[in-house]
Amino acid sequence: MLMQGWTIGGFERLQEYVAHGAFHDSGERFDPPKCHHNTRVAIIKRITDWIGGLNQDTREALIMWLYGAAGAGKSAIAQTIAEILHGQHYFLATFFFLRNDPHRGVAKLLVTTLAYQLAVKLPPVFRERVALTFEQDPLIVTKSLEAQFMALVREPLLELLHSGFSSNNNVVVIIDGLDECDDPNVQARIIDLSFNILDSRDLPLKILIASRPEVDILSSFDRKPFSVLARIALDRDYQSAEDIRHFLADKFNEIKVDHPLRSYIPIGWPGEDSLDTLVQKSSGQFIYTSTVVKYVASARHRPTHRLEIVLGIQLPKAGDNPFAELDALYRHILMGVEDVDLILQIIGFVVLHPPSYNYDAVTFIEAFLSLAPGDVQLLMQNVGSLISVEIHHRQPDGAEVFIVRILHASLKDYLLDQSRSKDFFLDCLKMHTLYAELCLTRMMELPSLESKSLLYPTMSMFSIL
């Protein structure tokens, strides 16, 4: 039997290394983003069914990766899942990363924070083993994440099982915003150790990881066995447009009921065409719609006027930016990449030219900009949360073509508005001049260029101008 003094002393030491702001129910995260009522129903069901072992195709998976573009609603889904599991009395531990936060923006306190949450929820055997570890090795927190996971999570769970704990009572760990951890190498290590701790399949533990598909994270998951890993991509398969429309309709109805100037809001506001425009602009990303709603709902302004500003019908006053939160996200992503000027040339090539020709075809862009094959895909990996390179079937013969697809329709508005994008501004005149100069230098290469880009023979290079 463990000495009582050891148990208390060890547990008190553990508490000194806890990032309490990373809990799903932390006071620091009061009113965190979560899924609006009756939205994301299919995704939530798929995740909870996986946790409960109800999905035949994911029953063997012990780790699930939820990924999607910036602003797609990953954290809201993770928060909602955490609240559901908490209400169902699962043994839950969470860590919500937050970029640039001294405690949540690094992984230093990840394992100890998870261990603390499990220690206060699981039977006392787990807590006693963790406390004993701290008593016997007070410097455990200075060791590698792998060593901490083994000593503070895996070994206490094994001892708990040996004490008669039923493996039917699943333990769930949720790690959200892994891409917001400050070191890409550490991000990959967290994925690796998650798989390592579950490799022998002897723990009643499942791990949900939510993140953007950044290149280091994607590469790490791609190396993992399919038998252990389940994936959910927040893409068009989950009908996010319908969820966004439902969210907007509900929020605008709340404004019409609760806003101080509600008596001046027309009954039919907003019109269906306005909702259609907002849904289209969102591109399935909830950050756009939540930003719009916060702006329109301001108690100090007329909602009808503010919506007209969002829709471009009215001009905002100086210093008033309805998309400040969204702009900060775009700016942060673009500031963190190398070769941003070349990336903007590629984005501009897609944004500024009509979709009737294959200007978004990777081979065409690479040939036109004198890039080596594969360069576009490598460059776009740096902005994978905004831009994707996808396989598309568009030729008469059904051949596969890699294209560049912009995941946020509002990114175009940002880049073409100098007051918003500042040094990332796409100057239409300058960009078209650049492309015209490139056209002139490529005229002699036209036949081979069309062949490389899989363009139709009738396409004229001068249609770019």
Coordinates of C-alpha atoms in Angstrom, one line a residue:
M1 CA 0.0 0.0 0.0
L2 CA 1.2 3.5 -0.8
M3 CA 2.1 5.9 2.0
Q4 CA -0.5 8.6 2.3
G5 CA 2.1 11.3 2.5
W6 CA 3.6 10.2 -0.8
T7 CA 0.3 10.2 -2.6
I8 CA -0.7 13.7 -1.5
G9 CA 2.8 15.1 -2.1
G10 CA 3.1 13.6 -5.5
F11 CA -0.3 14.8 -6.7
E12 CA 0.4 18.3 -5.5
R13 CA 3.6 18.3 -7.5
L14 CA 1.7 17.2 -10.6
Q15 CA -0.7 20.2 -10.2
E16 CA 2.2 22.5 -10.6
Y17 CA 2.7 21.3 -14.2
V18 CA -0.9 21.6 -15.4
A19 CA -2.1 23.9 -18.2
H20 CA -5.6 24.3 -16.8
G21 CA -6.6 26.6 -19.6
A22 CA -6.3 23.6 -22.0
F23 CA -9.3 21.8 -20.3
H24 CA -12.5 21.7 -22.4
D25 CA -14.4 23.2 -19.4
S26 CA -11.7 25.7 -18.3
G27 CA -12.7 29.1 -17.1
E28 CA -10.0 30.6 -19.4
R29 CA -12.0 29.2 -22.4
F30 CA -15.3 30.3 -21.1
D31 CA -18.0 30.1 -23.8
P32 CA -15.7 28.3 -26.3
P33 CA -16.8 27.7 -29.9
K34 CA -19.0 24.6 -30.2
C35 CA -21.4 23.3 -32.9
H36 CA -24.6 25.1 -33.3
H37 CA -27.7 23.1 -32.6
N38 CA -28.6 20.6 -35.3
T39 CA -25.4 21.2 -37.3
R40 CA -22.5 18.9 -37.9
V41 CA -24.8 16.0 -37.0
A42 CA -23.3 13.4 -39.3
I43 CA -19.7 14.2 -38.2
I44 CA -20.6 14.2 -34.5
K45 CA -22.4 10.8 -34.9
R46 CA -19.4 9.3 -36.8
I47 CA -17.0 10.3 -34.0
T48 CA -19.2 9.2 -31.1
D49 CA -20.0 6.0 -32.9
W50 CA -16.2 5.4 -33.3
I51 CA -15.7 6.0 -29.6
G52 CA -18.5 3.6 -28.7
G53 CA -17.3 1.0 -31.2
L54 CA -20.5 1.2 -33.2
N55 CA -18.9 1.8 -36.7
Q56 CA -17.9 -1.4 -38.4
D57 CA -15.3 0.4 -40.6
T58 CA -13.6 2.2 -37.7
R59 CA -14.1 -0.3 -34.9
E60 CA -10.4 -1.3 -34.9
A61 CA -9.1 2.2 -35.0
L62 CA -7.7 3.6 -31.7
I63 CA -6.8 7.0 -33.1
M64 CA -9.0 9.4 -35.1
W65 CA -7.7 12.4 -37.0
L66 CA -10.2 15.2 -37.7
Y67 CA -8.8 17.6 -40.2
G68 CA -9.8 20.5 -42.4
A69 CA -9.0 23.9 -43.6
A70 CA -8.5 26.9 -41.4
G71 CA -11.8 28.0 -39.9
A72 CA -13.6 24.8 -40.8
G73 CA -14.9 24.3 -37.3
K74 CA -12.6 21.6 -36.0
S75 CA -12.3 23.1 -32.5
A76 CA -16.1 23.6 -32.3
I77 CA -16.5 19.9 -33.1
A78 CA -13.8 18.8 -30.6
Q79 CA -15.5 21.0 -27.9
T80 CA -18.9 19.5 -28.7
I81 CA -17.6 15.9 -28.5
A82 CA -15.9 16.7 -25.2
E83 CA -19.1 18.0 -23.7
I84 CA -21.1 15.0 -25.0
L85 CA -18.6 12.6 -23.5
H86 CA -18.4 14.5 -20.2
G87 CA -22.2 14.3 -20.0
Q88 CA -22.1 10.5 -20.6
H89 CA -19.5 10.0 -17.9
Y90 CA -16.6 8.9 -20.1
F91 CA -13.2 9.2 -18.5
L92 CA -12.1 12.2 -20.5
A93 CA -8.9 14.3 -20.8
T94 CA -8.4 17.1 -23.2
F95 CA -5.8 19.5 -24.4
F96 CA -6.8 22.5 -26.5
F97 CA -3.7 24.0 -28.0
L98 CA -3.6 27.8 -28.6
R99 CA -1.0 29.5 -30.7
N100 CA 1.5 31.8 -28.9
D101 CA 0.0 31.0 -25.4
P102 CA 2.8 30.4 -22.9
H103 CA 1.1 27.2 -21.6
R104 CA -1.1 26.0 -24.4
G105 CA 1.1 27.0 -27.3
V106 CA 3.8 24.5 -26.4
A107 CA 3.8 20.8 -25.6
K108 CA 5.8 21.1 -22.4
L109 CA 2.7 20.6 -20.2
L110 CA 0.7 18.3 -22.5
V111 CA 1.3 15.0 -20.8
T112 CA 1.0 16.3 -17.2
T113 CA -2.2 18.1 -18.1
L114 CA -3.7 14.9 -19.5
A115 CA -2.5 12.8 -16.6
Y116 CA -4.0 15.2 -14.1
Q117 CA -7.4 15.1 -15.7
L118 CA -7.4 11.3 -15.8
A119 CA -6.1 11.2 -12.2
V120 CA -9.1 13.1 -10.9
K121 CA -11.7 11.0 -12.8
L122 CA -10.4 7.5 -12.8
P123 CA -10.4 5.2 -9.8
P124 CA -7.7 6.0 -7.1
V125 CA -5.2 3.4 -8.3
F126 CA -4.4 5.6 -11.3
R127 CA -3.9 8.7 -9.2
E128 CA -1.8 6.8 -6.6
R129 CA 0.5 5.5 -9.3
V130 CA 1.0 8.9 -10.9
A131 CA 1.7 10.4 -7.5
L132 CA 4.2 7.7 -6.7
T133 CA 6.0 8.4 -10.0
F134 CA 6.4 12.1 -9.0
E135 CA 7.7 11.1 -5.6
Q136 CA 10.2 8.7 -7.0
D137 CA 11.3 10.9 -9.9
P138 CA 10.5 14.6 -9.2
L139 CA 12.3 15.5 -12.5
I140 CA 10.0 13.4 -14.6
V141 CA 8.7 16.6 -16.2
T142 CA 12.1 17.3 -17.6
K143 CA 12.2 14.1 -19.6
S144 CA 11.0 13.5 -23.1
L145 CA 7.3 13.5 -24.0
E146 CA 7.6 9.8 -24.7
A147 CA 9.0 9.1 -21.3
Q148 CA 6.3 11.2 -19.6
F149 CA 3.6 9.4 -21.6
M150 CA 4.9 6.0 -20.5
A151 CA 5.3 7.0 -16.9
L152 CA 2.2 9.2 -16.3
V153 CA -0.4 7.7 -18.7
R154 CA 0.4 4.2 -20.0
E155 CA 1.9 2.6 -16.9
P156 CA -0.8 4.0 -14.5
L157 CA -3.5 2.7 -17.0
L158 CA -2.0 -0.7 -17.0
E159 CA -1.9 -0.8 -13.3
L160 CA -5.5 0.2 -13.2
L161 CA -6.4 -2.6 -15.5
H162 CA -4.6 -5.1 -13.3
S163 CA -6.6 -3.9 -10.4
G164 CA -9.8 -5.1 -12.0
F165 CA -10.9 -1.9 -13.9
S166 CA -13.3 -2.9 -16.7
S167 CA -11.9 -2.2 -20.2
N168 CA -15.4 -1.5 -21.3
N169 CA -15.2 1.9 -19.7
N170 CA -13.4 3.7 -22.4
V171 CA -10.8 6.4 -21.6
V172 CA -10.8 9.2 -24.2
V173 CA -8.1 11.8 -24.9
I174 CA -8.9 14.8 -27.2
I175 CA -6.0 16.9 -28.5
D176 CA -7.3 19.9 -30.4
G177 CA -5.4 22.4 -32.5
L178 CA -2.2 20.3 -32.8
D179 CA -1.1 22.6 -35.6
E180 CA -1.0 25.4 -33.1
C181 CA 1.8 23.8 -31.1
D182 CA 4.8 26.0 -31.7
D183 CA 7.2 23.3 -33.1
P184 CA 6.3 21.2 -36.2
N185 CA 8.8 18.5 -35.1
V186 CA 7.0 18.3 -31.7
Q187 CA 3.6 18.0 -33.6
A188 CA 4.9 14.9 -35.4
R189 CA 6.3 13.5 -32.1
I190 CA 3.0 13.8 -30.4
I191 CA 1.4 11.8 -33.3
D192 CA 4.2 9.2 -33.0
L193 CA 3.9 8.7 -29.3
S194 CA 0.1 8.5 -29.5
F195 CA 0.5 5.5 -31.8
N196 CA 3.4 4.1 -29.8
I197 CA 1.4 4.1 -26.5
L198 CA -1.5 2.2 -28.2
D199 CA 0.7 -0.1 -30.3
S200 CA 0.1 -3.2 -28.2
R201 CA -3.7 -2.6 -28.0
D202 CA -3.7 -3.3 -24.3
L203 CA -5.3 -0.1 -23.1
P204 CA -8.9 1.0 -22.9
L205 CA -7.9 4.3 -24.6
K206 CA -8.9 6.2 -27.7
I207 CA -7.3 9.4 -28.9
L208 CA -9.0 12.1 -31.1
I209 CA -6.6 14.6 -32.7
A210 CA -8.0 17.7 -34.5
S211 CA -5.8 19.9 -36.7
R212 CA -5.2 21.6 -40.0
P213 CA -3.6 19.3 -42.6
E214 CA -0.2 21.0 -42.3
V215 CA 2.6 19.2 -44.2
D216 CA 4.4 17.8 -41.1
I217 CA 1.2 16.6 -39.5
L218 CA -0.1 15.1 -42.8
S219 CA 3.2 13.4 -43.5
S220 CA 3.3 11.9 -40.0
F221 CA -0.2 10.5 -40.3
D222 CA 0.4 9.2 -43.8
R223 CA 3.1 6.9 -42.3
K224 CA 0.8 5.3 -39.8
P225 CA -1.0 1.9 -40.3
F226 CA -4.6 2.2 -41.6
S227 CA -5.7 -0.5 -39.1
V228 CA -5.1 1.8 -36.2
L229 CA -6.1 5.2 -37.7
A230 CA -9.5 6.6 -38.8
R231 CA -9.7 9.9 -40.6
I232 CA -12.5 12.5 -41.0
A233 CA -11.9 15.3 -43.5
L234 CA -14.1 18.4 -43.1
D235 CA -14.9 18.6 -46.8
R236 CA -18.0 18.8 -49.0
D237 CA -19.0 15.3 -48.1
Y238 CA -20.5 16.5 -44.9
Q239 CA -22.9 19.1 -46.4
S240 CA -21.4 22.0 -44.4
A241 CA -23.2 24.4 -46.7
E242 CA -26.6 23.3 -45.3
D243 CA -25.2 23.5 -41.7
I244 CA -23.9 27.0 -42.4
R245 CA -27.3 28.1 -43.8
H246 CA -29.1 26.7 -40.8
F247 CA -26.6 28.5 -38.5
L248 CA -27.0 31.8 -40.3
A249 CA -30.8 31.6 -40.3
D250 CA -31.0 30.9 -36.6
K251 CA -28.5 33.7 -35.7
F252 CA -30.3 36.3 -37.8
N253 CA -33.6 35.2 -36.2
E254 CA -31.9 35.8 -32.8
I255 CA -30.9 39.3 -33.9
K256 CA -34.4 40.0 -35.0
V257 CA -35.7 39.0 -31.5
D258 CA -32.9 40.3 -29.2
H259 CA -31.3 43.3 -30.9
P260 CA -32.1 46.8 -29.3
L261 CA -33.1 48.0 -32.8
R262 CA -35.2 44.9 -33.6
S263 CA -38.3 47.0 -34.3
Y264 CA -36.5 48.6 -37.3
I265 CA -35.6 45.3 -38.9
P266 CA -37.9 44.2 -41.7
I267 CA -39.8 41.0 -41.2
G268 CA -38.3 39.3 -44.3
W269 CA -34.7 40.3 -43.5
P270 CA -32.4 38.9 -44.6
G271 CA -33.5 37.8 -48.0
E272 CA -32.8 34.4 -49.5
D273 CA -30.4 35.9 -52.0
S274 CA -28.4 37.4 -49.1
L275 CA -28.2 34.0 -47.4
D276 CA -27.1 32.4 -50.6
T277 CA -24.3 34.9 -51.0
L278 CA -23.1 34.4 -47.4
V279 CA -23.2 30.6 -47.8
Q280 CA -21.2 30.8 -51.1
K281 CA -18.6 33.1 -49.6
S282 CA -18.1 30.8 -46.6
S283 CA -16.9 27.9 -48.7
G284 CA -18.0 25.6 -45.9
Q285 CA -15.8 27.4 -43.4
F286 CA -17.6 28.4 -40.2
I287 CA -15.1 31.1 -39.3
Y288 CA -16.5 33.3 -42.1
T289 CA -20.1 33.0 -40.9
S290 CA -19.2 33.4 -37.3
T291 CA -17.3 36.6 -38.1
V292 CA -20.2 37.9 -40.1
V293 CA -22.7 37.2 -37.3
K294 CA -20.5 38.9 -34.7
Y295 CA -20.2 42.0 -36.9
V296 CA -23.9 42.2 -37.8
A297 CA -25.1 41.5 -34.3
S298 CA -23.3 44.5 -32.7
A299 CA -25.7 46.2 -30.3
R300 CA -24.2 49.6 -31.2
H301 CA -25.1 49.4 -34.9
R302 CA -28.0 48.7 -37.2
P303 CA -27.9 45.1 -38.3
T304 CA -29.4 45.8 -41.7
H305 CA -26.8 48.4 -42.4
R306 CA -23.9 46.1 -41.2
L307 CA -25.1 43.3 -43.4
E308 CA -25.1 45.6 -46.4
I309 CA -21.5 46.4 -45.6
V310 CA -20.7 42.7 -45.5
L311 CA -22.4 42.1 -48.8
G312 CA -20.6 45.1 -50.4
I313 CA -23.8 47.1 -50.9
Q314 CA -22.5 49.8 -48.5
L315 CA -19.0 51.0 -47.8
P316 CA -17.7 50.7 -44.2
K317 CA -16.5 53.8 -42.3
A318 CA -12.8 54.4 -42.0
G319 CA -11.3 51.9 -39.6
D320 CA -14.3 49.6 -39.6
N321 CA -13.5 46.1 -40.9
P322 CA -16.2 43.5 -40.8
F323 CA -13.7 40.8 -41.5
A324 CA -11.0 41.7 -39.0
E325 CA -10.9 38.2 -37.4
L326 CA -10.8 36.5 -40.8
D327 CA -8.1 38.8 -42.0
A328 CA -5.9 38.1 -39.0
L329 CA -6.2 34.4 -39.8
Y330 CA -5.2 34.9 -43.5
R331 CA -2.3 37.2 -42.5
H332 CA -1.0 34.8 -39.9
I333 CA -0.9 31.9 -42.4
L334 CA 0.7 33.9 -45.2
M335 CA 3.3 35.4 -42.8
G336 CA 4.4 31.9 -41.8
V337 CA 5.4 30.7 -45.3
E338 CA 8.5 31.0 -47.4
D339 CA 8.4 32.1 -51.0
V340 CA 5.2 34.0 -50.3
D341 CA 5.7 36.2 -53.5
L342 CA 5.8 33.1 -55.7
I343 CA 2.8 31.6 -53.8
L344 CA 0.8 34.8 -54.4
Q345 CA 1.7 34.6 -58.1
I346 CA 0.2 31.1 -58.3
I347 CA -2.9 32.1 -56.3
G348 CA -3.2 35.2 -58.5
F349 CA -3.0 33.1 -61.6
V350 CA -6.1 31.1 -60.4
V351 CA -8.0 34.1 -58.9
L352 CA -7.6 36.5 -61.7
H353 CA -8.4 34.3 -64.7
P354 CA -11.7 32.8 -65.8
P355 CA -12.4 29.1 -65.0
S356 CA -13.4 28.3 -68.6
Y357 CA -9.8 27.3 -69.3
N358 CA -7.4 25.2 -67.4
Y359 CA -5.6 28.1 -65.7
D360 CA -5.8 26.2 -62.4
A361 CA -4.2 23.0 -63.9
V362 CA -0.9 22.4 -62.0
T363 CA 1.0 21.4 -65.2
F364 CA -0.1 24.6 -67.0
I365 CA 0.9 26.8 -64.0
E366 CA 4.3 25.2 -63.7
A367 CA 5.0 25.5 -67.4
F368 CA 3.8 29.1 -67.6
L369 CA 5.8 30.2 -64.5
S370 CA 8.9 28.1 -65.5
L371 CA 8.6 25.9 -62.4
A372 CA 9.8 22.4 -62.1
P373 CA 7.2 19.6 -62.0
G374 CA 6.0 19.2 -58.5
D375 CA 6.9 22.7 -57.4
V376 CA 3.3 23.9 -57.2
Q377 CA 2.4 21.0 -54.9
L378 CA 5.4 21.6 -52.7
L379 CA 4.6 25.4 -52.4
M380 CA 0.9 24.9 -51.8
Q381 CA 1.7 22.5 -48.9
N382 CA 2.8 25.6 -47.0
V383 CA -0.7 27.1 -47.3
G384 CA -2.6 23.8 -47.2
S385 CA -5.2 25.2 -44.8
L386 CA -6.2 27.8 -47.5
I387 CA -5.3 26.1 -50.8
S388 CA -5.4 22.5 -51.9
V389 CA -4.0 20.6 -54.9
E390 CA -6.6 18.1 -56.0
I391 CA -7.1 15.5 -58.7
H392 CA -9.9 16.6 -61.1
H393 CA -11.5 14.8 -64.0
R394 CA -12.2 17.4 -66.6
Q395 CA -10.8 16.2 -70.0
P396 CA -13.0 14.6 -72.7
D397 CA -11.0 11.4 -72.3
G398 CA -11.4 11.3 -68.5
A399 CA -7.7 11.9 -67.8
E400 CA -6.8 13.0 -64.3
V401 CA -5.6 16.6 -63.9
F402 CA -4.1 18.1 -60.8
I403 CA -5.7 21.5 -60.1
V404 CA -5.2 24.3 -57.5
R405 CA -8.4 24.9 -55.5
I406 CA -8.9 27.8 -53.2
L407 CA -10.7 26.5 -50.1
H408 CA -11.9 30.0 -48.9
A409 CA -13.9 32.0 -51.4
S410 CA -13.4 35.0 -49.2
L411 CA -9.6 34.7 -49.6
K412 CA -10.0 36.4 -53.1
D413 CA -11.8 39.4 -51.5
Y414 CA -9.0 39.7 -48.9
L415 CA -6.2 39.5 -51.5
L416 CA -7.8 42.0 -53.9
D417 CA -8.5 44.6 -51.1
Q418 CA -5.3 46.5 -50.3
S419 CA -6.8 48.0 -47.1
R420 CA -7.2 44.4 -45.8
S421 CA -4.3 42.4 -47.2
K422 CA -1.7 45.2 -47.2
D423 CA 1.6 43.7 -48.2
F424 CA -0.1 40.6 -49.5
F425 CA -2.3 42.7 -51.9
L426 CA -2.8 41.3 -55.4
D427 CA -2.6 44.3 -57.6
C428 CA -4.6 43.3 -60.7
L429 CA -2.8 45.7 -63.0
K430 CA 0.6 44.5 -61.9
M431 CA -0.3 40.9 -62.0
H432 CA -1.9 41.1 -65.5
T433 CA 1.2 43.0 -66.7
L434 CA 3.4 40.2 -65.3
Y435 CA 1.4 37.5 -66.9
A436 CA 1.4 39.4 -70.2
E437 CA 5.2 39.6 -70.1
L438 CA 5.3 35.9 -69.4
C439 CA 2.9 35.3 -72.4
L440 CA 5.3 37.1 -74.7
T441 CA 8.3 35.1 -73.6
R442 CA 6.3 31.9 -73.9
M443 CA 4.8 32.4 -77.4
M444 CA 7.5 30.3 -79.1
E445 CA 6.8 27.5 -76.6
L446 CA 3.0 27.5 -77.1
P447 CA 2.6 24.0 -78.6
S448 CA 4.6 22.3 -75.9
L449 CA 3.0 24.4 -73.2
E450 CA -0.5 23.4 -74.3
S451 CA 0.5 19.8 -74.4
K452 CA 2.0 19.9 -70.9
S453 CA -1.0 21.5 -69.4
L454 CA -3.5 19.1 -71.1
L455 CA -5.3 22.1 -72.7
Y456 CA -7.7 21.9 -75.5
P457 CA -6.0 22.5 -78.9
T458 CA -8.2 25.5 -79.6
M459 CA -7.1 27.4 -76.6
S460 CA -5.3 30.7 -77.3
M461 CA -2.5 31.8 -75.1
F462 CA -3.6 35.4 -75.6
S463 CA -6.9 34.7 -73.8
I464 CA -5.0 35.2 -70.6
L465 CA -4.5 38.9 -71.3

